[in-house]
Amino acid sequence: MENFSLLTATPLMLTVFTLAFVTALHHTKSANFWPLWALGNLFLTTALFCESADLSLPEFWASVLPKILLIASFFTYNLSARKFNNLKITKLQFLVPLGLIGSIMASVFYFQNTEFPFVIANLILACLSLATAIDYWPQNSENLSSKYGLSFCYAFIGISFLLHSAQGVELTGIATQNQLMLSIHQTAALIFVTSSGAFSLALAFEQTVAEHKEAAHRDPLTGTFNRREFSLRIKELLGDANHASFAVVQFDLDHFKAVNDSYGHGAGDEALQMCSDVMQWHLREQDCLARTGGEEFAALLPSIGKAEAFAITERIRKTIANMPLHFAPDEVRLTLSAGIYHGRGDGLDDRTLLKLADNGLYESKRAGRNKVSLVTSMRGEEPTHSGPLLEART
């Protein structure tokens, strides 16, 4: 394929994929970072247009503008990749490309040097492409197979930029700025645009499917797991013959109906969200928190001692009891009662474990609310009391 056709086909493919993204993804949660990808496409399309069209630009801008646009394009692709993977974006990542672009402009303007900007621009593009390939490479258990394809696409074009930078120098006495290498690089660019666009679309839909699948296991108001998922987590734990002692905690907000009646259901929803945030904050990363009813929550704490489970639950109780509510007078506070089952759960199922923790919760309610009770056995004994902390034996 001749060079002009290659330069025409590549922007056309970029435009098609950009329109596909805008059409398919503007209503999805993924829409917060795909605009960066589309912006990168816009920069790249403009750069290729400047390369192929006779714009009658001054010599300085004719030399510099396509390089700046190409760097802006792949820099934006890199930002999109980092945003997709929730990676940190630092100021240095903005300053380094800007500094290198400045050096390219200076070398052309002051020294009338065109070989140096050509080589440096391609090296920058190679670095940005390879960095993006690394950012897309899966680094966790998230099952998004299109990441592999995108990673290979950016590695492929990065290698092409490295080879293309050789066109600005002399190798074995022969100038490498020739039509064959230019055609190879333009073909590589077309392959990159086509494959990266396809893999990006696939990745976007994989992400959307994963989000919908995750949403099926979540409570829409608080973002915690739902009751079904919580029971599955307990069954999974009990199915492991080598599991350690664990805790199941039942939480219930005291007199929560009064909040809805006094301040409205909007305030009630906000209070539930605040309380779930407090619980999540104090629980460990491996713990599972679920909303099991209107104002009821449950937590599964695997591989934990009785004292630590008790301490975590008590910290949650104290934090909520002291938490100000901006929609209510200063003296109004929410309180929480909790019941804990701790043990190995031998011979028990998920319903029985929840019932035992619920028995502890009942003891907390019966003792005056705003308390924590611990279930330590299956025997029918009266609970012992120690201030706000109760130990219930059922």
mmCIF file of C-alpha atoms in Angstrom:
data_model
loop_
_atom_site.group_PDB
_atom_site.id
_atom_site.type_symbol
_atom_site.label_atom_id
_atom_site.label_comp_id
_atom_site.label_asym_id
_atom_site.label_seq_id
_atom_site.Cartn_x
_atom_site.Cartn_y
_atom_site.Cartn_z
ATOM 1 C CA MET A 1 0.000 0.000 0.000
ATOM 2 C CA GLU A 2 1.438 3.398 -0.985
ATOM 3 C CA ASN A 3 2.303 5.979 1.691
ATOM 4 C CA PHE A 4 -0.585 8.315 0.869
ATOM 5 C CA SER A 5 -3.095 5.491 1.185
ATOM 6 C CA LEU A 6 -1.596 4.452 4.508
ATOM 7 C CA LEU A 7 -1.754 8.004 5.817
ATOM 8 C CA THR A 8 -5.396 8.240 4.678
ATOM 9 C CA ALA A 9 -6.502 4.878 6.074
ATOM 10 C CA THR A 10 -5.063 5.451 9.546
ATOM 11 C CA PRO A 11 -7.002 8.665 10.363
ATOM 12 C CA LEU A 12 -10.142 7.051 8.942
ATOM 13 C CA MET A 13 -9.793 4.089 11.324
ATOM 14 C CA LEU A 14 -9.116 6.481 14.209
ATOM 15 C CA THR A 15 -12.309 8.385 13.442
ATOM 16 C CA VAL A 16 -14.390 5.193 13.215
ATOM 17 C CA PHE A 17 -13.151 3.891 16.573
ATOM 18 C CA THR A 18 -13.602 7.270 18.262
ATOM 19 C CA LEU A 19 -17.213 7.468 17.089
ATOM 20 C CA ALA A 20 -17.755 3.881 18.268
ATOM 21 C CA PHE A 21 -16.499 4.778 21.736
ATOM 22 C CA VAL A 22 -18.581 7.925 21.988
ATOM 23 C CA THR A 23 -21.699 6.036 20.863
ATOM 24 C CA ALA A 24 -21.239 2.937 22.999
ATOM 25 C CA LEU A 25 -19.678 4.211 26.211
ATOM 26 C CA HIS A 26 -21.025 7.662 27.031
ATOM 27 C CA HIS A 27 -23.635 6.204 29.431
ATOM 28 C CA THR A 28 -21.325 3.724 31.187
ATOM 29 C CA LYS A 29 -19.261 4.091 34.355
ATOM 30 C CA SER A 30 -16.210 3.722 32.139
ATOM 31 C CA ALA A 31 -17.012 7.078 30.521
ATOM 32 C CA ASN A 32 -14.783 8.939 32.995
ATOM 33 C CA PHE A 33 -11.543 7.833 31.309
ATOM 34 C CA TRP A 34 -12.496 6.945 27.722
ATOM 35 C CA PRO A 35 -12.682 10.640 26.728
ATOM 36 C CA LEU A 36 -8.903 10.694 27.257
ATOM 37 C CA TRP A 37 -8.569 7.837 24.775
ATOM 38 C CA ALA A 38 -10.755 9.735 22.288
ATOM 39 C CA LEU A 39 -8.675 12.888 22.825
ATOM 40 C CA GLY A 40 -5.547 10.880 22.054
ATOM 41 C CA ASN A 41 -7.194 9.757 18.820
ATOM 42 C CA LEU A 42 -7.950 13.377 17.960
ATOM 43 C CA PHE A 43 -4.317 14.420 18.508
ATOM 44 C CA LEU A 44 -3.083 11.480 16.416
ATOM 45 C CA THR A 45 -5.533 12.173 13.590
ATOM 46 C CA THR A 46 -4.470 15.833 13.493
ATOM 47 C CA ALA A 47 -0.778 14.849 13.492
ATOM 48 C CA LEU A 48 -1.279 12.500 10.535
ATOM 49 C CA PHE A 49 -3.292 15.172 8.727
ATOM 50 C CA CYS A 50 -0.448 17.661 9.203
ATOM 51 C CA GLU A 51 1.989 15.067 7.843
ATOM 52 C CA SER A 52 -0.027 14.252 4.712
ATOM 53 C CA ALA A 53 -1.748 17.522 3.790
ATOM 54 C CA ASP A 54 -0.046 20.492 2.198
ATOM 55 C CA LEU A 55 -0.930 23.153 4.779
ATOM 56 C CA SER A 56 1.689 25.669 3.597
ATOM 57 C CA LEU A 57 2.915 26.103 7.164
ATOM 58 C CA PRO A 58 6.117 27.981 7.994
ATOM 59 C CA GLU A 59 9.122 25.652 7.959
ATOM 60 C CA PHE A 60 9.436 25.718 11.754
ATOM 61 C CA TRP A 61 5.832 24.639 12.392
ATOM 62 C CA ALA A 62 5.848 22.162 9.505
ATOM 63 C CA SER A 63 8.735 20.401 11.241
ATOM 64 C CA VAL A 64 7.615 20.726 14.858
ATOM 65 C CA LEU A 65 3.791 20.565 14.900
ATOM 66 C CA PRO A 66 3.330 16.904 13.829
ATOM 67 C CA LYS A 67 5.892 15.801 16.431
ATOM 68 C CA ILE A 68 4.180 17.774 19.205
ATOM 69 C CA LEU A 69 0.779 16.347 18.274
ATOM 70 C CA LEU A 70 2.140 12.793 18.179
ATOM 71 C CA ILE A 71 3.700 13.187 21.623
ATOM 72 C CA ALA A 72 0.471 14.730 22.946
ATOM 73 C CA SER A 73 -1.451 11.773 21.509
ATOM 74 C CA PHE A 74 0.621 9.027 23.127
ATOM 75 C CA PHE A 75 0.935 10.990 26.349
ATOM 76 C CA THR A 76 -2.877 11.127 26.479
ATOM 77 C CA TYR A 77 -3.074 7.384 25.749
ATOM 78 C CA ASN A 78 -0.767 6.810 28.706
ATOM 79 C CA LEU A 79 -2.925 8.967 30.982
ATOM 80 C CA SER A 80 -5.984 7.005 29.858
ATOM 81 C CA ALA A 81 -4.265 3.709 30.696
ATOM 82 C CA ARG A 82 -3.218 4.934 34.128
ATOM 83 C CA LYS A 83 -6.695 6.247 34.862
ATOM 84 C CA PHE A 84 -8.243 2.966 33.751
ATOM 85 C CA ASN A 85 -5.995 1.024 36.124
ATOM 86 C CA ASN A 86 -6.380 3.556 38.979
ATOM 87 C CA LEU A 87 -2.646 4.314 38.915
ATOM 88 C CA LYS A 88 -1.252 7.516 40.351
ATOM 89 C CA ILE A 89 -0.672 10.415 37.941
ATOM 90 C CA THR A 90 2.095 12.739 39.125
ATOM 91 C CA LYS A 91 3.097 16.250 38.087
ATOM 92 C CA LEU A 92 6.429 14.862 36.884
ATOM 93 C CA GLN A 93 4.604 12.865 34.225
ATOM 94 C CA PHE A 94 3.336 16.156 32.803
ATOM 95 C CA LEU A 95 6.577 18.115 33.159
ATOM 96 C CA VAL A 96 8.957 15.641 31.503
ATOM 97 C CA PRO A 97 7.109 15.457 28.129
ATOM 98 C CA LEU A 98 6.639 19.252 28.163
ATOM 99 C CA GLY A 99 10.352 19.757 28.781
ATOM 100 C CA LEU A 100 11.289 17.397 25.963
ATOM 101 C CA ILE A 101 8.839 19.090 23.595
ATOM 102 C CA GLY A 102 10.456 22.407 24.523
ATOM 103 C CA SER A 103 13.896 21.030 23.692
ATOM 104 C CA ILE A 104 12.645 19.836 20.316
ATOM 105 C CA MET A 105 11.199 23.256 19.496
ATOM 106 C CA ALA A 106 14.374 25.002 20.657
ATOM 107 C CA SER A 107 16.656 22.798 18.551
ATOM 108 C CA VAL A 108 14.635 23.500 15.406
ATOM 109 C CA PHE A 109 14.166 27.214 16.066
ATOM 110 C CA TYR A 110 17.618 28.200 17.324
ATOM 111 C CA PHE A 111 19.914 25.600 15.745
ATOM 112 C CA GLN A 112 17.962 24.785 12.571
ATOM 113 C CA ASN A 113 18.525 21.118 13.423
ATOM 114 C CA THR A 114 15.956 18.628 12.097
ATOM 115 C CA GLU A 115 17.703 15.327 12.776
ATOM 116 C CA PHE A 116 17.846 15.799 16.563
ATOM 117 C CA PRO A 117 14.088 16.543 16.967
ATOM 118 C CA PHE A 118 13.248 13.581 14.729
ATOM 119 C CA VAL A 119 15.300 11.144 16.808
ATOM 120 C CA ILE A 120 14.257 12.577 20.190
ATOM 121 C CA ALA A 121 10.554 12.700 19.269
ATOM 122 C CA ASN A 122 10.576 9.032 18.269
ATOM 123 C CA LEU A 123 12.451 8.051 21.417
ATOM 124 C CA ILE A 124 9.871 9.934 23.516
ATOM 125 C CA LEU A 125 7.067 8.185 21.640
ATOM 126 C CA ALA A 126 8.760 4.821 22.163
ATOM 127 C CA CYS A 127 9.072 5.471 25.907
ATOM 128 C CA LEU A 128 5.437 6.581 26.201
ATOM 129 C CA SER A 129 4.234 3.554 24.226
ATOM 130 C CA LEU A 130 6.274 1.061 26.260
ATOM 131 C CA ALA A 131 5.165 2.725 29.511
ATOM 132 C CA THR A 132 1.534 2.374 28.388
ATOM 133 C CA ALA A 133 2.151 -1.291 27.536
ATOM 134 C CA ILE A 134 3.398 -1.835 31.096
ATOM 135 C CA ASP A 135 0.413 0.035 32.571
ATOM 136 C CA TYR A 136 -2.068 -2.124 30.658
ATOM 137 C CA TRP A 137 -0.365 -5.411 31.536
ATOM 138 C CA PRO A 138 -2.616 -7.120 34.129
ATOM 139 C CA GLN A 139 -1.070 -6.854 37.588
ATOM 140 C CA ASN A 140 -3.899 -8.360 39.657
ATOM 141 C CA SER A 141 -6.580 -11.007 39.494
ATOM 142 C CA GLU A 142 -8.953 -8.834 37.461
ATOM 143 C CA ASN A 143 -10.028 -11.039 34.566
ATOM 144 C CA LEU A 144 -9.939 -8.583 31.656
ATOM 145 C CA SER A 145 -8.162 -10.500 28.908
ATOM 146 C CA SER A 146 -8.189 -7.579 26.442
ATOM 147 C CA LYS A 147 -5.524 -5.920 28.599
ATOM 148 C CA TYR A 148 -3.012 -8.395 27.192
ATOM 149 C CA GLY A 149 -3.908 -7.397 23.647
ATOM 150 C CA LEU A 150 -3.592 -3.685 24.400
ATOM 151 C CA SER A 151 -0.277 -4.238 26.139
ATOM 152 C CA PHE A 152 1.105 -6.027 23.068
ATOM 153 C CA CYS A 153 -0.247 -3.276 20.765
ATOM 154 C CA TYR A 154 1.594 -0.529 22.621
ATOM 155 C CA ALA A 155 4.755 -2.639 22.890
ATOM 156 C CA PHE A 156 4.564 -3.244 19.118
ATOM 157 C CA ILE A 157 4.254 0.452 18.223
ATOM 158 C CA GLY A 158 6.907 1.331 20.803
ATOM 159 C CA ILE A 159 9.409 -0.957 19.059
ATOM 160 C CA SER A 160 8.371 0.589 15.740
ATOM 161 C CA PHE A 161 9.145 4.076 17.097
ATOM 162 C CA LEU A 162 12.547 2.871 18.286
ATOM 163 C CA LEU A 163 13.363 1.558 14.816
ATOM 164 C CA HIS A 164 11.934 4.670 13.194
ATOM 165 C CA SER A 165 14.267 6.880 15.241
ATOM 166 C CA ALA A 166 17.143 5.329 13.273
ATOM 167 C CA GLN A 167 15.871 7.202 10.225
ATOM 168 C CA GLY A 168 17.295 10.395 11.633
ATOM 169 C CA VAL A 169 20.870 9.100 11.650
ATOM 170 C CA GLU A 170 23.205 7.304 9.282
ATOM 171 C CA LEU A 171 23.729 3.536 9.537
ATOM 172 C CA THR A 172 26.663 1.855 7.707
ATOM 173 C CA GLY A 173 27.059 4.999 5.680
ATOM 174 C CA ILE A 174 23.596 4.846 4.137
ATOM 175 C CA ALA A 175 20.873 7.352 4.987
ATOM 176 C CA THR A 176 18.013 5.414 6.473
ATOM 177 C CA GLN A 177 15.401 8.031 5.708
ATOM 178 C CA ASN A 178 13.922 6.073 2.804
ATOM 179 C CA GLN A 179 10.575 5.035 1.466
ATOM 180 C CA LEU A 180 10.852 1.403 2.576
ATOM 181 C CA MET A 181 11.315 2.222 6.270
ATOM 182 C CA LEU A 182 8.684 4.940 6.081
ATOM 183 C CA SER A 183 6.195 2.492 4.564
ATOM 184 C CA ILE A 184 7.014 -0.099 7.240
ATOM 185 C CA HIS A 185 6.421 2.419 10.015
ATOM 186 C CA GLN A 186 3.182 3.669 8.471
ATOM 187 C CA THR A 187 1.976 0.088 8.088
ATOM 188 C CA ALA A 188 2.862 -0.523 11.744
ATOM 189 C CA ALA A 189 0.870 2.595 12.666
ATOM 190 C CA LEU A 190 -2.188 1.319 10.767
ATOM 191 C CA ILE A 191 -1.896 -2.083 12.461
ATOM 192 C CA PHE A 192 -1.568 -0.359 15.838
ATOM 193 C CA VAL A 193 -4.593 1.892 15.312
ATOM 194 C CA THR A 194 -6.769 -1.004 14.122
ATOM 195 C CA SER A 195 -5.747 -3.521 16.774
ATOM 196 C CA SER A 196 -5.583 -1.077 19.709
ATOM 197 C CA GLY A 197 -8.999 0.312 18.776
ATOM 198 C CA ALA A 198 -10.497 -3.179 18.639
ATOM 199 C CA PHE A 199 -8.883 -4.244 21.923
ATOM 200 C CA SER A 200 -9.897 -0.971 23.591
ATOM 201 C CA LEU A 201 -13.528 -1.507 22.617
ATOM 202 C CA ALA A 202 -13.330 -5.103 23.845
ATOM 203 C CA LEU A 203 -11.763 -3.940 27.103
ATOM 204 C CA ALA A 204 -14.473 -1.322 27.599
ATOM 205 C CA PHE A 205 -17.224 -3.902 27.215
ATOM 206 C CA GLU A 206 -15.365 -6.394 29.425
ATOM 207 C CA GLN A 207 -15.184 -3.702 32.087
ATOM 208 C CA THR A 208 -18.891 -2.917 31.705
ATOM 209 C CA VAL A 209 -19.837 -6.608 32.024
ATOM 210 C CA ALA A 210 -17.596 -6.919 35.096
ATOM 211 C CA GLU A 211 -19.250 -3.845 36.642
ATOM 212 C CA HIS A 212 -22.730 -5.285 36.037
ATOM 213 C CA LYS A 213 -21.670 -8.634 37.478
ATOM 214 C CA GLU A 214 -20.240 -6.918 40.549
ATOM 215 C CA ALA A 215 -23.391 -4.806 40.934
ATOM 216 C CA ALA A 216 -25.463 -7.999 41.181
ATOM 217 C CA HIS A 217 -23.597 -8.811 44.412
ATOM 218 C CA ARG A 218 -23.841 -5.308 45.900
ATOM 219 C CA ASP A 219 -26.364 -3.221 47.780
ATOM 220 C CA PRO A 220 -27.081 -0.251 45.495
ATOM 221 C CA LEU A 221 -27.344 2.296 48.324
ATOM 222 C CA THR A 222 -24.264 1.579 50.438
ATOM 223 C CA GLY A 223 -22.073 -0.311 47.975
ATOM 224 C CA THR A 224 -21.631 -3.137 50.499
ATOM 225 C CA PHE A 225 -22.371 -6.749 49.553
ATOM 226 C CA ASN A 226 -25.941 -8.019 49.644
ATOM 227 C CA ARG A 227 -27.304 -10.848 51.799
ATOM 228 C CA ARG A 228 -26.971 -13.483 49.069
ATOM 229 C CA GLU A 229 -23.293 -12.742 48.517
ATOM 230 C CA PHE A 230 -22.683 -12.703 52.265
ATOM 231 C CA SER A 231 -24.163 -16.191 52.656
ATOM 232 C CA LEU A 232 -22.041 -17.423 49.757
ATOM 233 C CA ARG A 233 -18.910 -16.060 51.448
ATOM 234 C CA ILE A 234 -19.761 -17.932 54.671
ATOM 235 C CA LYS A 235 -20.428 -21.163 52.746
ATOM 236 C CA GLU A 236 -17.131 -20.773 50.943
ATOM 237 C CA LEU A 237 -15.308 -20.318 54.246
ATOM 238 C CA LEU A 238 -17.017 -23.319 55.849
ATOM 239 C CA GLY A 239 -16.150 -25.387 52.778
ATOM 240 C CA ASP A 240 -12.441 -24.944 53.494
ATOM 241 C CA ALA A 241 -11.487 -27.791 55.815
ATOM 242 C CA ASN A 242 -8.390 -25.908 57.013
ATOM 243 C CA HIS A 243 -10.070 -22.629 57.904
ATOM 244 C CA ALA A 244 -9.130 -20.889 61.141
ATOM 245 C CA SER A 245 -11.485 -19.417 63.728
ATOM 246 C CA PHE A 246 -13.586 -16.590 62.376
ATOM 247 C CA ALA A 247 -16.241 -14.110 63.465
ATOM 248 C CA VAL A 248 -19.704 -13.274 62.151
ATOM 249 C CA VAL A 249 -21.042 -9.920 63.355
ATOM 250 C CA GLN A 250 -24.625 -8.695 63.146
ATOM 251 C CA PHE A 251 -25.127 -4.910 63.367
ATOM 252 C CA ASP A 252 -28.395 -3.036 63.820
ATOM 253 C CA LEU A 253 -28.873 0.730 64.073
ATOM 254 C CA ASP A 254 -30.927 1.565 67.165
ATOM 255 C CA HIS A 255 -34.256 3.386 66.724
ATOM 256 C CA PHE A 256 -33.449 4.042 63.071
ATOM 257 C CA LYS A 257 -37.104 4.518 62.152
ATOM 258 C CA ALA A 258 -37.049 7.734 64.195
ATOM 259 C CA VAL A 259 -34.421 9.151 61.821
ATOM 260 C CA ASN A 260 -36.620 8.547 58.787
ATOM 261 C CA ASP A 261 -39.701 9.880 60.579
ATOM 262 C CA SER A 262 -37.986 13.019 61.896
ATOM 263 C CA TYR A 263 -35.657 13.993 59.055
ATOM 264 C CA GLY A 264 -36.944 12.156 55.987
ATOM 265 C CA HIS A 265 -35.862 9.112 54.032
ATOM 266 C CA GLY A 266 -33.105 11.069 52.285
ATOM 267 C CA ALA A 267 -31.454 11.702 55.634
ATOM 268 C CA GLY A 268 -31.991 8.049 56.528
ATOM 269 C CA ASP A 269 -30.235 6.918 53.353
ATOM 270 C CA GLU A 270 -27.349 9.274 54.059
ATOM 271 C CA ALA A 271 -27.070 7.928 57.611
ATOM 272 C CA LEU A 272 -26.899 4.363 56.285
ATOM 273 C CA GLN A 273 -24.131 5.350 53.900
ATOM 274 C CA MET A 274 -22.184 7.089 56.673
ATOM 275 C CA CYS A 275 -22.496 4.083 58.984
ATOM 276 C CA SER A 276 -21.435 1.615 56.276
ATOM 277 C CA ASP A 277 -18.390 3.805 55.566
ATOM 278 C CA VAL A 278 -17.453 3.693 59.268
ATOM 279 C CA MET A 279 -17.814 -0.075 59.336
ATOM 280 C CA GLN A 280 -15.752 -0.513 56.187
ATOM 281 C CA TRP A 281 -13.071 1.797 57.538
ATOM 282 C CA HIS A 282 -12.560 -0.228 60.720
ATOM 283 C CA LEU A 283 -12.829 -3.663 59.127
ATOM 284 C CA ARG A 284 -9.794 -5.318 57.598
ATOM 285 C CA GLU A 285 -9.212 -5.598 53.853
ATOM 286 C CA GLN A 286 -10.037 -9.334 53.849
ATOM 287 C CA ASP A 287 -13.305 -8.875 55.753
ATOM 288 C CA CYS A 288 -16.722 -8.922 54.067
ATOM 289 C CA LEU A 289 -19.416 -6.375 54.935
ATOM 290 C CA ALA A 290 -23.015 -6.742 53.746
ATOM 291 C CA ARG A 291 -26.293 -4.938 54.174
ATOM 292 C CA THR A 292 -28.742 -7.656 55.144
ATOM 293 C CA GLY A 293 -31.857 -5.566 55.818
ATOM 294 C CA GLY A 294 -33.147 -2.003 56.082
ATOM 295 C CA GLU A 295 -30.810 -0.836 58.852
ATOM 296 C CA GLU A 296 -29.095 -4.169 59.417
ATOM 297 C CA PHE A 297 -25.557 -5.077 58.425
ATOM 298 C CA ALA A 298 -23.422 -8.178 58.838
ATOM 299 C CA ALA A 299 -19.674 -8.727 58.675
ATOM 300 C CA LEU A 300 -17.585 -11.850 58.140
ATOM 301 C CA LEU A 301 -14.106 -11.650 59.665
ATOM 302 C CA PRO A 302 -12.031 -14.698 58.642
ATOM 303 C CA SER A 303 -8.913 -15.866 60.497
ATOM 304 C CA ILE A 304 -9.353 -13.673 63.552
ATOM 305 C CA GLY A 305 -9.135 -14.104 67.311
ATOM 306 C CA LYS A 306 -12.043 -13.472 69.643
ATOM 307 C CA ALA A 307 -10.422 -10.446 71.308
ATOM 308 C CA GLU A 308 -9.578 -8.763 68.008
ATOM 309 C CA ALA A 309 -13.070 -9.334 66.583
ATOM 310 C CA PHE A 310 -14.531 -7.911 69.783
ATOM 311 C CA ALA A 311 -12.207 -4.866 69.649
ATOM 312 C CA ILE A 312 -13.008 -4.081 65.994
ATOM 313 C CA THR A 313 -16.751 -4.265 66.631
ATOM 314 C CA GLU A 314 -16.451 -2.066 69.714
ATOM 315 C CA ARG A 315 -14.469 0.568 67.779
ATOM 316 C CA ILE A 316 -17.250 0.641 65.171
ATOM 317 C CA ARG A 317 -19.877 1.049 67.907
ATOM 318 C CA LYS A 318 -17.992 3.922 69.571
ATOM 319 C CA THR A 319 -17.271 5.732 66.295
ATOM 320 C CA ILE A 320 -20.915 5.674 65.214
ATOM 321 C CA ALA A 321 -22.107 6.738 68.684
ATOM 322 C CA ASN A 322 -19.855 9.819 68.470
ATOM 323 C CA MET A 323 -20.509 10.606 64.817
ATOM 324 C CA PRO A 324 -22.211 13.987 64.212
ATOM 325 C CA LEU A 325 -25.193 14.085 61.867
ATOM 326 C CA HIS A 326 -25.256 17.300 59.866
ATOM 327 C CA PHE A 327 -28.984 16.934 59.153
ATOM 328 C CA ALA A 328 -29.870 16.779 62.877
ATOM 329 C CA PRO A 329 -29.228 18.920 65.983
ATOM 330 C CA ASP A 330 -25.818 18.517 67.643
ATOM 331 C CA GLU A 331 -27.190 16.485 70.524
ATOM 332 C CA VAL A 332 -28.731 13.845 68.216
ATOM 333 C CA ARG A 333 -26.581 10.762 67.664
ATOM 334 C CA LEU A 334 -27.086 7.363 66.100
ATOM 335 C CA THR A 335 -26.233 4.286 68.132
ATOM 336 C CA LEU A 336 -25.581 0.749 67.084
ATOM 337 C CA SER A 337 -26.069 -2.653 68.716
ATOM 338 C CA ALA A 338 -24.065 -5.689 67.646
ATOM 339 C CA GLY A 339 -23.849 -9.420 68.202
ATOM 340 C CA ILE A 340 -20.773 -11.539 67.451
ATOM 341 C CA TYR A 341 -20.358 -15.237 66.853
ATOM 342 C CA HIS A 342 -16.751 -16.420 67.158
ATOM 343 C CA GLY A 343 -15.436 -19.913 66.547
ATOM 344 C CA ARG A 344 -14.758 -22.433 63.787
ATOM 345 C CA GLY A 345 -18.389 -23.053 62.932
ATOM 346 C CA ASP A 346 -17.942 -26.837 63.065
ATOM 347 C CA GLY A 347 -21.184 -28.578 62.164
ATOM 348 C CA LEU A 348 -22.958 -25.254 61.508
ATOM 349 C CA ASP A 349 -24.293 -23.730 58.309
ATOM 350 C CA ASP A 350 -24.554 -20.113 57.226
ATOM 351 C CA ARG A 351 -28.113 -19.659 58.541
ATOM 352 C CA THR A 352 -27.212 -21.030 61.964
ATOM 353 C CA LEU A 353 -24.161 -18.784 62.207
ATOM 354 C CA LEU A 354 -26.234 -15.718 61.353
ATOM 355 C CA LYS A 355 -28.852 -16.816 63.880
ATOM 356 C CA LEU A 356 -26.197 -17.143 66.611
ATOM 357 C CA ALA A 357 -24.829 -13.667 65.846
ATOM 358 C CA ASP A 358 -28.426 -12.434 65.817
ATOM 359 C CA ASN A 359 -28.914 -13.920 69.297
ATOM 360 C CA GLY A 360 -25.967 -11.822 70.454
ATOM 361 C CA LEU A 361 -27.563 -8.777 68.839
ATOM 362 C CA TYR A 362 -30.805 -9.513 70.696
ATOM 363 C CA GLU A 363 -28.880 -9.598 73.988
ATOM 364 C CA SER A 364 -27.415 -6.168 73.190
ATOM 365 C CA LYS A 365 -30.898 -4.803 72.501
ATOM 366 C CA ARG A 366 -32.294 -6.361 75.649
ATOM 367 C CA ALA A 367 -29.468 -4.883 77.746
ATOM 368 C CA GLY A 368 -30.318 -1.329 76.654
ATOM 369 C CA ARG A 369 -28.878 -0.988 73.101
ATOM 370 C CA ASN A 370 -25.612 0.684 72.037
ATOM 371 C CA LYS A 371 -23.759 -2.446 73.171
ATOM 372 C CA VAL A 372 -21.827 -5.413 71.791
ATOM 373 C CA SER A 373 -22.522 -9.038 72.762
ATOM 374 C CA LEU A 374 -20.380 -12.068 72.023
ATOM 375 C CA VAL A 375 -21.679 -15.600 71.468
ATOM 376 C CA THR A 376 -19.109 -18.090 72.742
ATOM 377 C CA SER A 377 -20.944 -21.439 72.796
ATOM 378 C CA MET A 378 -24.138 -23.292 71.869
ATOM 379 C CA ARG A 379 -25.286 -23.819 75.452
ATOM 380 C CA GLY A 380 -28.416 -22.175 76.758
ATOM 381 C CA GLU A 381 -26.907 -19.985 79.475
ATOM 382 C CA GLU A 382 -27.674 -16.455 80.536
ATOM 383 C CA PRO A 383 -25.250 -13.833 79.205
ATOM 384 C CA THR A 384 -22.746 -12.106 81.428
ATOM 385 C CA HIS A 385 -22.519 -8.322 81.341
ATOM 386 C CA SER A 386 -19.571 -5.945 81.560
ATOM 387 C CA GLY A 387 -20.615 -2.358 80.864
ATOM 388 C CA PRO A 388 -21.378 -1.808 77.186
ATOM 389 C CA LEU A 389 -19.660 -5.107 76.307
ATOM 390 C CA LEU A 390 -21.733 -8.245 76.778
ATOM 391 C CA GLU A 391 -20.780 -11.885 76.476
ATOM 392 C CA ALA A 392 -23.743 -14.041 75.480
ATOM 393 C CA ARG A 393 -23.664 -17.839 75.686
ATOM 394 C CA THR A 394 -26.475 -19.488 73.774
#
